[in-house]
PDB file of C-alpha atoms in Angstrom:
ATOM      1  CA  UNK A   1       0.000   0.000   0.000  1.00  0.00           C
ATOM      2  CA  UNK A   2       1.505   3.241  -0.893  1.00  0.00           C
ATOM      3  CA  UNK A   3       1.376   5.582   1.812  1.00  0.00           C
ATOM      4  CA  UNK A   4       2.331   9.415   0.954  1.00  0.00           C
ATOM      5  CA  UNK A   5       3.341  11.643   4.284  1.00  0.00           C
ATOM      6  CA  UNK A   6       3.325  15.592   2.997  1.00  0.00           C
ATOM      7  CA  UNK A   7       5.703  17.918   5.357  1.00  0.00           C
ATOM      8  CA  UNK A   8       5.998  14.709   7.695  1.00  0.00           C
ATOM      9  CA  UNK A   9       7.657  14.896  11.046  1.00  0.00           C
ATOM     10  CA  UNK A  10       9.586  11.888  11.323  1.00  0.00           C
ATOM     11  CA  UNK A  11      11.439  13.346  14.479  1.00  0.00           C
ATOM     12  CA  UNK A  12      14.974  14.035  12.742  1.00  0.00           C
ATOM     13  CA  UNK A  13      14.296  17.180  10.547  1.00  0.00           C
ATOM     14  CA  UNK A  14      12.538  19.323  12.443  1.00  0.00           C
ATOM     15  CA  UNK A  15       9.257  19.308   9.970  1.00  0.00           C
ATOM     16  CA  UNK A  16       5.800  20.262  11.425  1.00  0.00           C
ATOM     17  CA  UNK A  17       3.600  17.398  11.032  1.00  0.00           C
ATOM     18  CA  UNK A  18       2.020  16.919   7.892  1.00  0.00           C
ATOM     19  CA  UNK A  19      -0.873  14.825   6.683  1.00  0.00           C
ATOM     20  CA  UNK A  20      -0.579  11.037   5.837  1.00  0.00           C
ATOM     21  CA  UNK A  21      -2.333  10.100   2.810  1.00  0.00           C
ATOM     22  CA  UNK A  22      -3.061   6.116   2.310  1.00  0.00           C
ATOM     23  CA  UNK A  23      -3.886   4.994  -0.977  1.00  0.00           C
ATOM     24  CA  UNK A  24      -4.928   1.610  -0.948  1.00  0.00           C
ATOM     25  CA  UNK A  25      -5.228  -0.427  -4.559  1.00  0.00           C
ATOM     26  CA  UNK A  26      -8.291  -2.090  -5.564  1.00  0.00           C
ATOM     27  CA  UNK A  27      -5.610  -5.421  -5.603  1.00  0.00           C
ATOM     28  CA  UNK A  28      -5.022  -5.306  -1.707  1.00  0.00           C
ATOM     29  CA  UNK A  29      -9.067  -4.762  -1.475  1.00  0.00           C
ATOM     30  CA  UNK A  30     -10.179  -7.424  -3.226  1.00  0.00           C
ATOM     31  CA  UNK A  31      -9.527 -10.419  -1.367  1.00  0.00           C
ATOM     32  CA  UNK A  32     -10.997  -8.793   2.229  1.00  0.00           C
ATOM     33  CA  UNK A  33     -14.144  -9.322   3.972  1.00  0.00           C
ATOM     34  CA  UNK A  34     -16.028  -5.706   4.465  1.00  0.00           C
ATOM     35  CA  UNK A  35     -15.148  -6.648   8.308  1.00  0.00           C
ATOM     36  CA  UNK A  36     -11.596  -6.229   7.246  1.00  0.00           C
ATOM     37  CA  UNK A  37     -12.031  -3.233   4.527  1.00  0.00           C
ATOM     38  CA  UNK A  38     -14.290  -1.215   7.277  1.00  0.00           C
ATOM     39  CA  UNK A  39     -11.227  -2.008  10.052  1.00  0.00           C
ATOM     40  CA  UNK A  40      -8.012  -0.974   7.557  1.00  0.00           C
ATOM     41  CA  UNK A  41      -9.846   2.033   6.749  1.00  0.00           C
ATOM     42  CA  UNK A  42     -11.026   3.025  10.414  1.00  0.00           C
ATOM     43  CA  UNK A  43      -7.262   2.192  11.516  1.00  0.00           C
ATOM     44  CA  UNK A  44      -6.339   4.761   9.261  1.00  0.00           C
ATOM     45  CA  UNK A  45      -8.857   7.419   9.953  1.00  0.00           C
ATOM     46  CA  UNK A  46      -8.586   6.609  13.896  1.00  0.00           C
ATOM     47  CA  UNK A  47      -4.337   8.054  12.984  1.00  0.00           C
ATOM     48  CA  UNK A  48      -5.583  10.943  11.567  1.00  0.00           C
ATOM     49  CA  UNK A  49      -5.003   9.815   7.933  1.00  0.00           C
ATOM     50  CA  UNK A  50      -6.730  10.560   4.997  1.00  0.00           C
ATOM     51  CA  UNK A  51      -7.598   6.963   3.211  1.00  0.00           C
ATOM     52  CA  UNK A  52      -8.352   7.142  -0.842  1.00  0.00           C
ATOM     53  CA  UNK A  53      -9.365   3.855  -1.990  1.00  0.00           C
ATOM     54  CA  UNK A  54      -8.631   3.062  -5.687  1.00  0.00           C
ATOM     55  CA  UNK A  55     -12.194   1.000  -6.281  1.00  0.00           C
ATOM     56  CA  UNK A  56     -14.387   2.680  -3.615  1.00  0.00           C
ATOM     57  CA  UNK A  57     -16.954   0.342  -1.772  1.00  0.00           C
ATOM     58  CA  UNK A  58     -19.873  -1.137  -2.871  1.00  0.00           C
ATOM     59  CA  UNK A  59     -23.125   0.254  -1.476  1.00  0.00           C
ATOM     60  CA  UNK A  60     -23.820  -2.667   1.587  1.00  0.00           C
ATOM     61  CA  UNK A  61     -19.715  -1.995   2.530  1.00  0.00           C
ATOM     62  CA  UNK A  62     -20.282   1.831   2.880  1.00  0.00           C
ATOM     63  CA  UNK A  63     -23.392   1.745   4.760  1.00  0.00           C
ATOM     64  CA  UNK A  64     -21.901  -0.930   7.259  1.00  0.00           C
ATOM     65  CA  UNK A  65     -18.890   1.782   7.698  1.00  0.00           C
ATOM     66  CA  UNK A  66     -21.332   4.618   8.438  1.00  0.00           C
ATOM     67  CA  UNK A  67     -22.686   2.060  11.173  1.00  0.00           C
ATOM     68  CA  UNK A  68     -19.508   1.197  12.525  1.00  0.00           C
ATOM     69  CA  UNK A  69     -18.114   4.466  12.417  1.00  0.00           C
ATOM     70  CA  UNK A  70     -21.424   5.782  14.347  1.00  0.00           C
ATOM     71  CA  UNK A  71     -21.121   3.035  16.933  1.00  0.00           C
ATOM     72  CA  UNK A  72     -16.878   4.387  17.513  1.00  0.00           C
ATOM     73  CA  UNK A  73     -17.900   8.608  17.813  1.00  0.00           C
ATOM     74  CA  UNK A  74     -16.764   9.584  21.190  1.00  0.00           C
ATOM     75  CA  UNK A  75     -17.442  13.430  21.802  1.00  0.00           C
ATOM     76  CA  UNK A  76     -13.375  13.474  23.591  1.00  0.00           C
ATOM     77  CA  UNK A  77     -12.168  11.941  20.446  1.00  0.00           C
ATOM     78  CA  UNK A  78     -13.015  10.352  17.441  1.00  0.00           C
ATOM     79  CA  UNK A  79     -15.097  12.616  15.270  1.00  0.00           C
ATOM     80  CA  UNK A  80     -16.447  10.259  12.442  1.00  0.00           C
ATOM     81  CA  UNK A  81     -15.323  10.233   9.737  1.00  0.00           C
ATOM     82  CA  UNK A  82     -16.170  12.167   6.028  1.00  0.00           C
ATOM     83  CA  UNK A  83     -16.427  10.288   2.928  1.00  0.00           C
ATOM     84  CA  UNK A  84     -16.826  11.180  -0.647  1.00  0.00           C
ATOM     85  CA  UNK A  85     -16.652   9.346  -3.722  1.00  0.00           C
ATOM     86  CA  UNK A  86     -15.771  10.530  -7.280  1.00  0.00           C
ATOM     87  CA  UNK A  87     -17.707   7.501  -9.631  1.00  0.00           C
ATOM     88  CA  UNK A  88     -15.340   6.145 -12.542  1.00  0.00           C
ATOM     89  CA  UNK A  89     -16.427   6.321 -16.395  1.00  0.00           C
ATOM     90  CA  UNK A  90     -16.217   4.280 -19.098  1.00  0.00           C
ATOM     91  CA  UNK A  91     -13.257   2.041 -20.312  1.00  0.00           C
ATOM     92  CA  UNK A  92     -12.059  -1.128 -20.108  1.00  0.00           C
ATOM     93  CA  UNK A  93      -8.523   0.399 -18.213  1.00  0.00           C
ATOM     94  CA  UNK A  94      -8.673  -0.643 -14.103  1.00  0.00           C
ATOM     95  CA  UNK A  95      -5.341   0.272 -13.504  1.00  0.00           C
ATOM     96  CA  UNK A  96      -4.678   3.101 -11.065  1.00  0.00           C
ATOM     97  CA  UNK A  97      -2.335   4.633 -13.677  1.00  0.00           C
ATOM     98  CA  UNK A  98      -5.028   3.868 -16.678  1.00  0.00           C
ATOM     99  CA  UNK A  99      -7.328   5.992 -13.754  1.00  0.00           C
ATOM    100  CA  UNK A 100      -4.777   9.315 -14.033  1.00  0.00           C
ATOM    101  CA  UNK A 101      -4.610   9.178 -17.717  1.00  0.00           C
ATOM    102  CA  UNK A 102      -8.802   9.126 -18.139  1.00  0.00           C
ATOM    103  CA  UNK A 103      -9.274   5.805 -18.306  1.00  0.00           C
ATOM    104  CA  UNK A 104     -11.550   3.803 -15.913  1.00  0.00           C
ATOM    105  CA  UNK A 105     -13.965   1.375 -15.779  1.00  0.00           C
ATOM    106  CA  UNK A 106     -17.715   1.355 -14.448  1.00  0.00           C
ATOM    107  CA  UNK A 107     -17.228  -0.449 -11.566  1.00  0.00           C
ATOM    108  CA  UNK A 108     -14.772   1.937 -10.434  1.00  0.00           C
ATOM    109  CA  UNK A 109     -14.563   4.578  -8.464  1.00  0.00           C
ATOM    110  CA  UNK A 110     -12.334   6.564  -6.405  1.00  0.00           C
ATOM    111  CA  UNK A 111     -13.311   7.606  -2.404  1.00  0.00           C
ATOM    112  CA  UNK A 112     -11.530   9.890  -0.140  1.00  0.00           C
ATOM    113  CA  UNK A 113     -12.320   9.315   3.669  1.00  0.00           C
ATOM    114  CA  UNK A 114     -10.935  11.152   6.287  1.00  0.00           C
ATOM    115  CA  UNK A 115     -11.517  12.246   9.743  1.00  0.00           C
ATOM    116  CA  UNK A 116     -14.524  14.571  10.464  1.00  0.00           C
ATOM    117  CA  UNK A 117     -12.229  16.942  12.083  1.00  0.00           C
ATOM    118  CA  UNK A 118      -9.940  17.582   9.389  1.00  0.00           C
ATOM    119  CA  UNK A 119     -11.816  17.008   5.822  1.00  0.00           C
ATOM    120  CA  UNK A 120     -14.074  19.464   4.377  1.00  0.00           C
ATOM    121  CA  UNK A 121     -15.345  19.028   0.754  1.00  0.00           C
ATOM    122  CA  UNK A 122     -15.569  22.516  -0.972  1.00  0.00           C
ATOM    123  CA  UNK A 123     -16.988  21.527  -3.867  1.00  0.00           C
ATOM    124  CA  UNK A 124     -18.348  17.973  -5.750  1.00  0.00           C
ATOM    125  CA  UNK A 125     -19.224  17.530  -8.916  1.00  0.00           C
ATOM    126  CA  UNK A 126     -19.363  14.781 -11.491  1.00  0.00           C
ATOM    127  CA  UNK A 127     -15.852  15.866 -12.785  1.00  0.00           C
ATOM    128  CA  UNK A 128     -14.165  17.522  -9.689  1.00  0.00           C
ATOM    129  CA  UNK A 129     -13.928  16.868  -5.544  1.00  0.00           C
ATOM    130  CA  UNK A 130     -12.093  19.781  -4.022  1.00  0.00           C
ATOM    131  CA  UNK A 131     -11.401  19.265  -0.513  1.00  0.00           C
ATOM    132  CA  UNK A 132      -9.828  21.434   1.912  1.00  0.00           C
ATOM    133  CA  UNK A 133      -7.782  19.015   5.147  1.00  0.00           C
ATOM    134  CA  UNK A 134      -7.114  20.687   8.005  1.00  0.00           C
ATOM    135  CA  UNK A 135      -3.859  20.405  10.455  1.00  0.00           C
ATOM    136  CA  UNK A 136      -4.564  19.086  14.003  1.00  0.00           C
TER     137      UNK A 136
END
């Protein structure tokens, strides 16, 4: 899983923290339970990181987050969590890369989740999420 840290503090360089971005491949999905999708992505969110998953989940998986993630809100520290997902077009292309260059298949589709705290869509369209993460 390729993990991206931006203006990281790793303890040696004297960096402010940054925000961890995990982008997890619709290859490391597919052979989970939604048990184990819903727990990789809460892990994440619980760290403060924003999780973008290559194929999205299908509608049962994302409603059993949102029930999860309702059952884990605590008001002294885990907010929820905000989710939105950007649905893929038409092409025959699943590859992440095939993805950046405008090609993607119907079943696909890209989702950003990310603490409730820190992740605040600006603006959503079918072409377009612009989303503004805040520092801690």
């Amino acid at each position: 899983m390729p993990e991206v840290t931006t203006n990281g503090d790793d303890g040696d360089d004297g960096l402010a923290d940054g925000i961890q971005i995990d982008m997890i491949s619709a290859d490391r999905m597919e052979g989970m339970r939604t048990m184990e999708k819903i727990r990789l992505i809460l892990d994440g969110v619980h760290d403060g990181n924003i999780v973008i998953l290559e194929s999205g989940l299908d509608p049962e998986e994302e409603s059993k987050l949102i029930e999860v993630t309702m059952s884990e809100i605590n008001p002294d520290g885990f907010t929820g969590i905000e989710i939105e997902t950007y649905p893929g077009g038409e092409s025959t292309d699943n590859s992440f890369l095939g993805r950046i260059m405008g090609k993607d298949d119907t079943s696909n589709k890209l989702t950003v989740i990310g603490p409730a705290n820190r992740i605040e869509t600006l603006h959503k369209d079918e072409t377009l999420i612009s989303t503004l993460i805040k520092r801690r």
